[in-house]
Amino acid sequence: MLFFLTMLKLTLLVLAAIVLFKPDVNGDVWQNERRSLHGLQLRASTFDYPPCMSRMKMPSGNYSYFGICHDILTWMVSYYKMKLVYVPANATQIAKLGIVPALMEQLLNKEVDFVPYAFAPTPELWQQADFSIPVAIQYYSMLQRWPEETSRLTTLVRPFSLTVWIAFLFSSVVLIVFMALLTHFDRDLSTECNQTSFTDAISRHVNYVITVITGQGNSISPKEKFSLRLVAGLWCLTMMVMVNAYSSILTSYLAVHKLTPIVNTLQELAARISETEVTVHYGTEQTAMFLRATSGTHLILGNSLRKNPKLLVKGGHIFGGLQNVLELGATFITSRVVVDYLLALDMKSHPNCRLTSSPTIPYMDYSSAGLPKGSRYNAMMNYDFQYLWENGLLPYWLKKYTPNVDKCMVGKIKPSGRMTPFTLDDLSSAFALLGIGLTLSIFVFVLEMMMLLKLKWQKSHNAIAH
């Protein structure tokens, strides 16, 4: 029995050793493939398309490269122990056809071994080249000008909607007339005022209503009829609610600057196409989607691009889209990475936000690097790209070039944390109301003087006639 137990233990140990120390066949294959690349050249396409890749001319005449795609290439040549050779893409072809066709031409002509561009592979592109596994998910947003503040001249009326103001004015007039009728037709209602004509009653109750609304305080004699005191009490209760609601909302409108709405969806952009045109990169799949559309929102945006070909950004340069936004007031539809990069770049050179962006729109694609068709190293590069993604290097490099831009995101602006005095712009509506009142007062004064002069002239004329 002991012998059988001993043999069972030995068998289990042998099986465990086989499982634990089994050679990694695939690992050996990849290691051999990597070793075969040592010392070879990695011909990579180069282009000017930040934040993927940017270039800067040095005093020596050579170019220095930086960007997310450059970081990927640096990692690759270090990992594979290769020599990096940049092969510039044809700038004329990029300007003429767009950046994607120009880069694909490099792959088709076997000019490069790797294209570090965020392709969105389509069936047509797959027929021409191979692509890496998706290295990122590209979300899209709309870059646009920072919205203007709404006018402060209407601040005094904005706390209530038009229907509330109409109901308020109508109820005030009805109350004044009703109280005047009670006073006029029942001469015993007031013992303090001898004149009870309808005009006098109107004047008296207008004064009462205004003092209640403005919180100046007023009273009705307890000797007045109960029906008059009842309606006056209900009016005071209603005005307590109205005035407190108005004051609270008015404070918010004065303290918080209200901005005009920005474009948040493609549907809103299509509806406001007369206010802000659309601008996109030429030669991308998204642009082709707009231009191929036969109905709906995409057709409206496609028609806008056909009418304004200057808004098709050519040359593969994102700064053309930025220029269209700042100078023409257009809305730039591009990847979220590019939007954040442009926002961060503009924030460095301008203390105040000149740009903002919409939230992500319901459009996304997967980004992959371009590889030669049928290359023996494609499978190995895909295997290592998976390692690159899982270790968080890609998000880390991305964060270097797209820092926090919440400061210029409408709806994400945080309060400054300090008290600031109201400016003349904040209280412009109150001074505007005062100006209107003074103007009307002068106008009425002039009319009164004219009437007075007319009466004097008539009296003098009648005296002369007699």
Short mmCIF file of C-alpha atoms in Angstrom, two decimals:
data_model
loop_
_atom_site.label_atom_id
_atom_site.label_comp_id
_atom_site.label_asym_id
_atom_site.label_seq_id
_atom_site.Cartn_x
_atom_site.Cartn_y
_atom_site.Cartn_z
CA MET A 1 0.00 0.00 0.00
CA LEU A 2 2.82 2.33 0.89
CA PHE A 3 4.51 1.47 -2.44
CA PHE A 4 1.44 2.48 -4.42
CA LEU A 5 1.16 5.78 -2.49
CA THR A 6 4.83 6.51 -3.16
CA MET A 7 4.43 5.81 -6.89
CA LEU A 8 1.33 8.02 -7.03
CA LYS A 9 3.23 10.90 -5.44
CA LEU A 10 6.11 10.49 -7.91
CA THR A 11 3.68 10.45 -10.83
CA LEU A 12 2.00 13.64 -9.64
CA LEU A 13 5.38 15.34 -9.20
CA VAL A 14 6.43 14.36 -12.72
CA LEU A 15 3.16 15.68 -14.19
CA ALA A 16 3.52 18.93 -12.25
CA ALA A 17 7.09 19.33 -13.49
CA ILE A 18 5.96 18.76 -17.08
CA VAL A 19 3.21 21.36 -16.74
CA LEU A 20 5.36 23.93 -14.94
CA PHE A 21 8.50 23.57 -17.01
CA LYS A 22 6.97 22.91 -20.40
CA PRO A 23 8.88 25.05 -22.93
CA ASP A 24 6.96 27.94 -24.48
CA VAL A 25 7.03 26.92 -28.12
CA ASN A 26 5.31 30.08 -29.28
CA GLY A 27 7.62 32.17 -27.13
CA ASP A 28 10.64 30.55 -28.73
CA VAL A 29 9.17 31.23 -32.18
CA TRP A 30 8.65 34.92 -31.39
CA GLN A 31 12.12 35.17 -29.88
CA ASN A 32 13.64 33.71 -33.01
CA GLU A 33 11.64 36.10 -35.17
CA ARG A 34 12.75 39.06 -33.07
CA ARG A 35 16.39 37.98 -33.22
CA SER A 36 16.15 37.82 -37.00
CA LEU A 37 15.38 41.57 -36.99
CA HIS A 38 18.41 42.60 -34.92
CA GLY A 39 20.53 45.10 -36.80
CA LEU A 40 18.10 45.51 -39.70
CA GLN A 41 16.55 48.79 -40.80
CA LEU A 42 12.95 49.67 -39.94
CA ARG A 43 11.72 51.92 -42.71
CA ALA A 44 8.88 53.97 -41.26
CA SER A 45 6.72 56.53 -42.99
CA THR A 46 7.01 60.07 -41.69
CA PHE A 47 4.57 62.94 -42.09
CA ASP A 48 3.48 66.05 -40.23
CA TYR A 49 0.25 65.19 -38.43
CA PRO A 50 0.25 66.12 -34.72
CA PRO A 51 -0.22 64.77 -32.14
CA CYS A 52 0.63 61.52 -33.96
CA MET A 53 3.84 62.90 -35.43
CA SER A 54 5.38 66.35 -35.72
CA ARG A 55 8.68 67.42 -37.17
CA MET A 56 10.95 70.37 -36.50
CA LYS A 57 13.85 71.47 -38.67
CA MET A 58 17.14 71.65 -36.79
CA PRO A 59 19.97 74.17 -37.47
CA SER A 60 21.91 71.35 -39.12
CA GLY A 61 19.18 70.98 -41.74
CA ASN A 62 17.94 67.64 -40.43
CA TYR A 63 14.51 67.09 -38.93
CA SER A 64 13.68 66.19 -35.35
CA TYR A 65 10.49 64.17 -34.80
CA PHE A 66 8.17 63.91 -31.81
CA GLY A 67 4.65 62.73 -31.06
CA ILE A 68 2.73 59.63 -30.02
CA CYS A 69 3.62 57.71 -33.18
CA HIS A 70 7.28 58.65 -32.81
CA ASP A 71 7.22 57.24 -29.26
CA ILE A 72 5.80 53.98 -30.63
CA LEU A 73 8.55 53.80 -33.24
CA THR A 74 11.24 54.51 -30.66
CA TRP A 75 9.92 51.67 -28.53
CA MET A 76 9.81 49.31 -31.51
CA VAL A 77 13.39 49.90 -32.67
CA SER A 78 14.60 49.54 -29.09
CA TYR A 79 12.57 46.36 -28.56
CA TYR A 80 13.59 44.77 -31.87
CA LYS A 81 17.15 46.23 -31.81
CA MET A 82 16.65 47.73 -35.26
CA LYS A 83 17.82 50.93 -36.93
CA LEU A 84 15.08 53.50 -37.56
CA VAL A 85 14.98 55.06 -41.03
CA TYR A 86 12.33 57.65 -41.74
CA VAL A 87 10.85 57.75 -45.25
CA PRO A 88 8.94 61.01 -45.81
CA ALA A 89 5.54 60.68 -47.43
CA ASN A 90 4.95 62.59 -50.65
CA ALA A 91 3.68 66.02 -49.56
CA THR A 92 2.25 66.72 -53.02
CA GLN A 93 0.23 63.50 -52.94
CA ILE A 94 -1.01 64.29 -49.42
CA ALA A 95 -2.19 67.72 -50.55
CA LYS A 96 -3.81 66.30 -53.66
CA LEU A 97 -5.34 63.00 -52.46
CA GLY A 98 -5.35 63.24 -48.68
CA ILE A 99 -3.10 61.67 -46.09
CA VAL A 100 -4.59 58.14 -46.15
CA PRO A 101 -4.20 57.51 -49.92
CA ALA A 102 -0.65 58.93 -49.83
CA LEU A 103 0.42 56.65 -46.98
CA MET A 104 -1.24 53.64 -48.60
CA GLU A 105 0.75 54.35 -51.75
CA GLN A 106 3.96 54.00 -49.73
CA LEU A 107 2.86 50.55 -48.58
CA LEU A 108 1.82 49.47 -52.06
CA ASN A 109 5.17 50.59 -53.50
CA LYS A 110 7.07 48.67 -50.74
CA GLU A 111 8.78 51.92 -49.71
CA VAL A 112 8.21 51.37 -45.98
CA ASP A 113 7.94 48.52 -43.49
CA PHE A 114 5.64 50.32 -41.09
CA VAL A 115 3.21 53.28 -41.23
CA PRO A 116 2.63 54.77 -37.77
CA TYR A 117 -0.71 56.35 -38.60
CA ALA A 118 -4.10 55.80 -36.94
CA PHE A 119 -5.83 54.05 -39.84
CA ALA A 120 -9.50 53.11 -39.65
CA PRO A 121 -9.24 49.96 -41.80
CA THR A 122 -12.02 49.44 -44.34
CA PRO A 123 -12.53 46.44 -46.65
CA GLU A 124 -10.98 48.46 -49.49
CA LEU A 125 -7.88 49.22 -47.43
CA TRP A 126 -7.54 45.59 -46.30
CA GLN A 127 -7.23 44.60 -49.97
CA GLN A 128 -4.18 46.83 -50.33
CA ALA A 129 -2.32 46.29 -47.05
CA ASP A 130 -2.35 44.57 -43.68
CA PHE A 131 -2.99 46.31 -40.39
CA SER A 132 -2.01 45.82 -36.80
CA ILE A 133 -4.47 44.96 -34.09
CA PRO A 134 -6.48 48.00 -32.94
CA VAL A 135 -4.12 50.04 -30.81
CA ALA A 136 -6.73 52.62 -29.82
CA ILE A 137 -10.43 53.39 -30.03
CA GLN A 138 -10.97 56.69 -31.78
CA TYR A 139 -13.90 58.73 -30.48
CA TYR A 140 -14.94 61.89 -32.31
CA SER A 141 -15.93 65.37 -31.16
CA MET A 142 -16.61 68.78 -32.67
CA LEU A 143 -14.10 71.56 -32.10
CA GLN A 144 -15.69 75.02 -32.20
CA ARG A 145 -15.28 78.57 -31.03
CA TRP A 146 -15.79 79.43 -27.38
CA PRO A 147 -19.42 80.58 -27.15
CA GLU A 148 -20.27 84.21 -26.55
CA GLU A 149 -22.05 85.39 -23.44
CA THR A 150 -25.71 86.21 -23.76
CA SER A 151 -26.65 89.88 -23.49
CA ARG A 152 -27.08 91.24 -19.97
CA LEU A 153 -29.64 93.82 -21.13
CA THR A 154 -32.40 91.24 -20.75
CA THR A 155 -31.31 90.01 -17.30
CA LEU A 156 -34.25 91.66 -15.51
CA VAL A 157 -36.87 89.79 -17.54
CA ARG A 158 -35.09 86.44 -17.93
CA PRO A 159 -36.02 84.95 -14.51
CA PHE A 160 -39.61 84.45 -15.73
CA SER A 161 -40.84 83.09 -19.01
CA LEU A 162 -43.03 85.15 -21.31
CA THR A 163 -46.21 83.35 -20.20
CA VAL A 164 -45.43 84.10 -16.53
CA TRP A 165 -44.90 87.79 -17.30
CA ILE A 166 -48.16 87.95 -19.26
CA ALA A 167 -50.06 86.23 -16.43
CA PHE A 168 -48.42 88.55 -13.89
CA LEU A 169 -49.33 91.76 -15.79
CA PHE A 170 -52.84 90.52 -16.56
CA SER A 171 -53.52 89.57 -12.94
CA SER A 172 -52.20 92.94 -11.73
CA VAL A 173 -54.51 94.85 -14.07
CA VAL A 174 -57.50 92.66 -13.15
CA LEU A 175 -56.80 93.13 -9.43
CA ILE A 176 -56.53 96.92 -9.74
CA VAL A 177 -59.77 97.16 -11.72
CA PHE A 178 -61.61 94.78 -9.37
CA MET A 179 -60.53 96.64 -6.23
CA ALA A 180 -61.39 99.97 -7.86
CA LEU A 181 -64.87 98.71 -8.72
CA LEU A 182 -65.41 97.58 -5.12
CA THR A 183 -64.30 100.97 -3.87
CA HIS A 184 -66.25 102.97 -6.45
CA PHE A 185 -69.61 101.21 -6.16
CA ASP A 186 -69.64 100.93 -2.39
CA ARG A 187 -68.99 104.46 -1.08
CA ASP A 188 -68.94 103.20 2.52
CA LEU A 189 -65.80 101.10 1.90
CA SER A 190 -63.40 103.89 2.71
CA THR A 191 -63.80 106.37 5.57
CA GLU A 192 -60.34 107.89 5.06
CA CYS A 193 -60.77 109.10 1.49
CA ASN A 194 -63.61 111.41 0.54
CA GLN A 195 -63.05 111.09 -3.20
CA THR A 196 -64.35 107.81 -4.47
CA SER A 197 -64.48 108.41 -8.20
CA PHE A 198 -63.39 105.50 -10.36
CA THR A 199 -60.23 107.33 -11.51
CA ASP A 200 -59.25 108.09 -7.93
CA ALA A 201 -59.88 104.47 -6.94
CA ILE A 202 -57.71 103.25 -9.80
CA SER A 203 -54.87 105.57 -8.78
CA ARG A 204 -55.13 104.54 -5.13
CA HIS A 205 -55.00 100.82 -5.84
CA VAL A 206 -52.22 101.13 -8.45
CA ASN A 207 -50.12 102.66 -5.70
CA TYR A 208 -51.08 99.80 -3.35
CA VAL A 209 -50.22 97.08 -5.90
CA ILE A 210 -46.84 98.65 -6.76
CA THR A 211 -45.79 99.04 -3.13
CA VAL A 212 -46.66 95.41 -2.42
CA ILE A 213 -44.71 94.19 -5.47
CA THR A 214 -41.62 96.25 -4.61
CA GLY A 215 -41.73 95.25 -0.95
CA GLN A 216 -42.20 98.83 0.30
CA GLY A 217 -45.09 97.88 2.50
CA ASN A 218 -48.68 99.14 2.56
CA SER A 219 -51.85 98.47 4.49
CA ILE A 220 -55.63 98.47 4.18
CA SER A 221 -57.75 99.82 6.96
CA PRO A 222 -59.54 97.16 9.04
CA LYS A 223 -62.70 99.23 8.48
CA GLU A 224 -62.62 98.28 4.80
CA LYS A 225 -65.10 95.71 3.58
CA PHE A 226 -64.05 92.07 4.06
CA SER A 227 -64.23 91.34 0.31
CA LEU A 228 -61.61 94.02 -0.38
CA ARG A 229 -59.33 92.85 2.45
CA LEU A 230 -59.68 89.22 1.28
CA VAL A 231 -58.56 89.90 -2.29
CA ALA A 232 -55.75 92.17 -1.02
CA GLY A 233 -54.54 89.42 1.34
CA LEU A 234 -54.50 86.84 -1.44
CA TRP A 235 -52.57 89.28 -3.64
CA CYS A 236 -49.97 89.80 -0.89
CA LEU A 237 -49.55 86.02 -0.52
CA THR A 238 -49.17 85.57 -4.26
CA MET A 239 -46.62 88.38 -4.48
CA MET A 240 -44.60 86.92 -1.60
CA VAL A 241 -44.11 83.77 -3.68
CA MET A 242 -43.49 85.66 -6.93
CA VAL A 243 -41.03 88.20 -5.50
CA ASN A 244 -38.98 85.61 -3.61
CA ALA A 245 -38.81 83.37 -6.67
CA TYR A 246 -37.81 86.30 -8.87
CA SER A 247 -35.13 87.52 -6.46
CA SER A 248 -33.54 84.08 -6.12
CA ILE A 249 -33.41 83.43 -9.86
CA LEU A 250 -32.21 86.97 -10.61
CA THR A 251 -29.28 86.47 -8.23
CA SER A 252 -28.29 83.34 -10.13
CA TYR A 253 -28.49 85.12 -13.48
CA LEU A 254 -26.34 87.96 -12.19
CA ALA A 255 -23.73 85.72 -10.55
CA VAL A 256 -23.42 83.09 -13.31
CA HIS A 257 -22.57 84.18 -16.82
CA LYS A 258 -24.78 82.45 -19.35
CA LEU A 259 -23.23 81.33 -22.63
CA THR A 260 -24.93 80.81 -25.94
CA PRO A 261 -25.51 77.09 -26.65
CA ILE A 262 -22.76 75.19 -28.45
CA VAL A 263 -23.25 72.44 -31.03
CA ASN A 264 -23.39 69.07 -29.28
CA THR A 265 -24.68 66.65 -31.94
CA LEU A 266 -24.55 66.21 -35.70
CA GLN A 267 -28.28 66.91 -35.83
CA GLU A 268 -27.75 70.28 -34.10
CA LEU A 269 -24.91 71.06 -36.50
CA ALA A 270 -27.13 70.30 -39.50
CA ALA A 271 -29.91 72.49 -38.05
CA ARG A 272 -27.46 75.38 -37.49
CA ILE A 273 -25.53 74.98 -40.75
CA SER A 274 -26.33 78.59 -41.67
CA GLU A 275 -24.56 79.77 -38.49
CA THR A 276 -21.55 77.44 -38.50
CA GLU A 277 -20.28 75.38 -41.44
CA VAL A 278 -18.67 71.97 -41.07
CA THR A 279 -14.97 71.37 -41.74
CA VAL A 280 -13.28 67.94 -41.92
CA HIS A 281 -10.13 66.24 -43.15
CA TYR A 282 -10.06 65.47 -46.85
CA GLY A 283 -9.57 61.83 -47.83
CA THR A 284 -10.76 60.20 -44.59
CA GLU A 285 -13.51 57.62 -44.27
CA GLN A 286 -15.63 60.00 -42.23
CA THR A 287 -15.51 62.65 -44.95
CA ALA A 288 -16.43 60.02 -47.56
CA MET A 289 -19.38 59.04 -45.37
CA PHE A 290 -20.73 62.60 -45.53
CA LEU A 291 -20.12 62.93 -49.26
CA ARG A 292 -21.75 59.54 -50.06
CA ALA A 293 -24.89 60.23 -48.01
CA THR A 294 -28.19 60.47 -49.87
CA SER A 295 -30.50 61.55 -47.05
CA GLY A 296 -30.72 62.85 -43.52
CA THR A 297 -28.17 64.73 -41.45
CA HIS A 298 -25.16 63.37 -43.30
CA LEU A 299 -26.55 64.61 -46.62
CA ILE A 300 -26.94 68.15 -45.22
CA LEU A 301 -23.33 68.10 -44.00
CA GLY A 302 -22.15 66.61 -47.29
CA ASN A 303 -23.93 69.34 -49.28
CA SER A 304 -22.28 71.95 -47.07
CA LEU A 305 -18.85 70.50 -47.85
CA ARG A 306 -19.60 70.44 -51.58
CA LYS A 307 -20.65 74.10 -51.49
CA ASN A 308 -17.57 75.06 -49.47
CA PRO A 309 -14.63 72.97 -50.75
CA LYS A 310 -12.23 75.27 -48.90
CA LEU A 311 -13.49 73.66 -45.67
CA LEU A 312 -12.10 70.27 -46.78
CA VAL A 313 -8.77 70.31 -44.95
CA LYS A 314 -6.13 69.01 -47.34
CA GLY A 315 -2.48 68.26 -46.77
CA GLY A 316 -3.17 66.05 -43.75
CA HIS A 317 -2.52 69.02 -41.47
CA ILE A 318 -4.83 69.52 -38.48
CA PHE A 319 -4.01 73.23 -38.24
CA GLY A 320 -6.06 73.86 -41.37
CA GLY A 321 -9.13 72.77 -39.41
CA LEU A 322 -8.08 74.95 -36.47
CA GLN A 323 -7.75 77.94 -38.79
CA ASN A 324 -11.23 77.33 -40.21
CA VAL A 325 -12.65 77.30 -36.68
CA LEU A 326 -10.93 80.49 -35.50
CA GLU A 327 -11.21 82.55 -38.68
CA LEU A 328 -14.40 81.27 -40.33
CA GLY A 329 -16.36 80.13 -37.29
CA ALA A 330 -16.67 76.59 -38.68
CA THR A 331 -17.09 73.41 -36.62
CA PHE A 332 -14.23 70.91 -36.97
CA ILE A 333 -15.26 67.25 -36.74
CA THR A 334 -12.22 65.15 -35.87
CA SER A 335 -10.96 62.58 -33.37
CA ARG A 336 -11.11 63.32 -29.67
CA VAL A 337 -7.32 63.04 -29.45
CA VAL A 338 -6.84 65.80 -32.04
CA VAL A 339 -9.50 67.97 -30.35
CA ASP A 340 -7.80 67.68 -26.95
CA TYR A 341 -4.40 68.35 -28.51
CA LEU A 342 -5.59 71.54 -30.23
CA LEU A 343 -7.35 72.71 -27.08
CA ALA A 344 -4.22 72.14 -25.00
CA LEU A 345 -2.06 73.90 -27.60
CA ASP A 346 -4.33 76.95 -27.70
CA MET A 347 -4.52 77.10 -23.90
CA LYS A 348 -0.72 77.44 -23.74
CA SER A 349 -0.71 80.55 -25.91
CA HIS A 350 -3.92 82.26 -24.72
CA PRO A 351 -4.95 82.80 -21.08
CA ASN A 352 -8.64 82.85 -21.99
CA CYS A 353 -10.37 80.00 -23.78
CA ARG A 354 -10.88 80.64 -27.48
CA LEU A 355 -12.03 77.10 -28.26
CA THR A 356 -14.25 74.43 -26.81
CA SER A 357 -15.66 71.13 -27.97
CA SER A 358 -18.79 69.06 -27.85
CA PRO A 359 -19.02 65.78 -25.95
CA THR A 360 -18.16 62.70 -27.98
CA ILE A 361 -20.58 62.16 -30.84
CA PRO A 362 -22.02 58.70 -31.70
CA TYR A 363 -19.27 57.89 -34.17
CA MET A 364 -16.13 55.87 -33.46
CA ASP A 365 -13.61 53.65 -35.18
CA TYR A 366 -10.64 51.47 -34.32
CA SER A 367 -7.15 52.75 -35.09
CA SER A 368 -4.48 50.43 -36.47
CA ALA A 369 -0.99 50.91 -37.85
CA GLY A 370 -0.29 50.05 -41.49
CA LEU A 371 1.83 47.00 -42.41
CA PRO A 372 3.00 45.64 -45.79
CA LYS A 373 0.70 43.06 -47.33
CA GLY A 374 1.75 39.51 -46.40
CA SER A 375 4.89 40.39 -44.45
CA ARG A 376 6.28 37.54 -42.33
CA TYR A 377 6.72 39.93 -39.38
CA ASN A 378 3.11 41.11 -39.22
CA ALA A 379 1.98 38.40 -36.82
CA MET A 380 4.89 39.07 -34.48
CA MET A 381 4.23 42.82 -34.47
CA ASN A 382 0.57 42.20 -33.65
CA TYR A 383 1.65 39.97 -30.76
CA ASP A 384 3.94 42.71 -29.40
CA PHE A 385 1.38 45.47 -29.93
CA GLN A 386 -0.89 43.54 -27.60
CA TYR A 387 1.88 43.63 -24.99
CA LEU A 388 2.32 47.38 -25.60
CA TRP A 389 -1.37 48.06 -25.02
CA GLU A 390 -1.76 45.79 -21.98
CA ASN A 391 1.14 47.50 -20.18
CA GLY A 392 -0.48 50.92 -20.50
CA LEU A 393 2.27 52.58 -22.56
CA LEU A 394 -0.09 53.85 -25.27
CA PRO A 395 -2.42 55.69 -22.83
CA TYR A 396 0.67 57.06 -21.05
CA TRP A 397 2.14 58.51 -24.27
CA LEU A 398 -1.25 59.86 -25.26
CA LYS A 399 -1.61 61.74 -21.96
CA LYS A 400 1.72 63.51 -22.55
CA TYR A 401 0.37 65.31 -25.60
CA THR A 402 -3.23 65.83 -24.50
CA PRO A 403 -3.22 67.21 -20.93
CA ASN A 404 -6.33 68.14 -18.98
CA VAL A 405 -8.44 70.59 -20.99
CA ASP A 406 -11.51 70.74 -18.73
CA LYS A 407 -10.95 74.47 -18.24
CA CYS A 408 -12.18 75.09 -21.78
CA MET A 409 -15.00 72.55 -21.77
CA VAL A 410 -18.42 74.20 -21.52
CA GLY A 411 -20.34 72.57 -18.66
CA LYS A 412 -17.18 71.43 -16.85
CA ILE A 413 -15.95 74.84 -15.71
CA LYS A 414 -15.49 74.91 -11.94
CA PRO A 415 -16.16 78.04 -9.85
CA SER A 416 -13.10 80.14 -9.10
CA GLY A 417 -13.62 79.76 -5.35
CA ARG A 418 -13.46 83.51 -4.62
CA MET A 419 -15.97 86.34 -4.45
CA THR A 420 -15.89 88.74 -7.40
CA PRO A 421 -17.73 92.08 -7.53
CA PHE A 422 -20.47 92.65 -10.06
CA THR A 423 -19.36 94.66 -13.06
CA LEU A 424 -21.24 97.23 -15.07
CA ASP A 425 -21.96 94.52 -17.65
CA ASP A 426 -23.61 92.38 -14.97
CA LEU A 427 -25.97 95.20 -13.95
CA SER A 428 -26.42 96.70 -17.41
CA SER A 429 -30.10 95.69 -17.52
CA ALA A 430 -30.87 97.69 -14.35
CA PHE A 431 -29.13 100.79 -15.69
CA ALA A 432 -30.81 100.27 -19.06
CA LEU A 433 -34.19 100.24 -17.29
CA LEU A 434 -33.23 103.45 -15.47
CA GLY A 435 -32.24 105.03 -18.77
CA ILE A 436 -35.55 104.04 -20.36
CA GLY A 437 -37.39 105.52 -17.38
CA LEU A 438 -35.47 108.79 -17.59
CA THR A 439 -36.10 108.99 -21.33
CA LEU A 440 -39.82 108.40 -20.87
CA SER A 441 -39.91 110.94 -18.03
CA ILE A 442 -38.28 113.59 -20.22
CA PHE A 443 -40.67 112.73 -23.04
CA VAL A 444 -43.70 113.10 -20.73
CA PHE A 445 -42.27 116.33 -19.33
CA VAL A 446 -41.95 117.75 -22.84
CA LEU A 447 -45.55 116.75 -23.61
CA GLU A 448 -46.76 118.37 -20.39
CA MET A 449 -44.91 121.57 -21.19
CA MET A 450 -46.37 121.58 -24.68
CA MET A 451 -49.87 121.09 -23.28
CA LEU A 452 -49.26 123.86 -20.72
CA LEU A 453 -48.05 126.26 -23.40
CA LYS A 454 -51.01 125.36 -25.55
CA LEU A 455 -53.44 126.11 -22.70
CA LYS A 456 -51.71 129.43 -21.98
CA TRP A 457 -51.87 130.35 -25.62
CA GLN A 458 -55.58 129.47 -25.78
CA LYS A 459 -56.30 131.55 -22.66
CA SER A 460 -54.41 134.52 -23.98
CA HIS A 461 -56.07 134.18 -27.37
CA ASN A 462 -59.54 134.01 -25.74
CA ALA A 463 -58.72 137.07 -23.58
CA ILE A 464 -57.74 139.05 -26.64
CA ALA A 465 -60.89 137.95 -28.48
CA HIS A 466 -63.08 139.20 -25.62
#
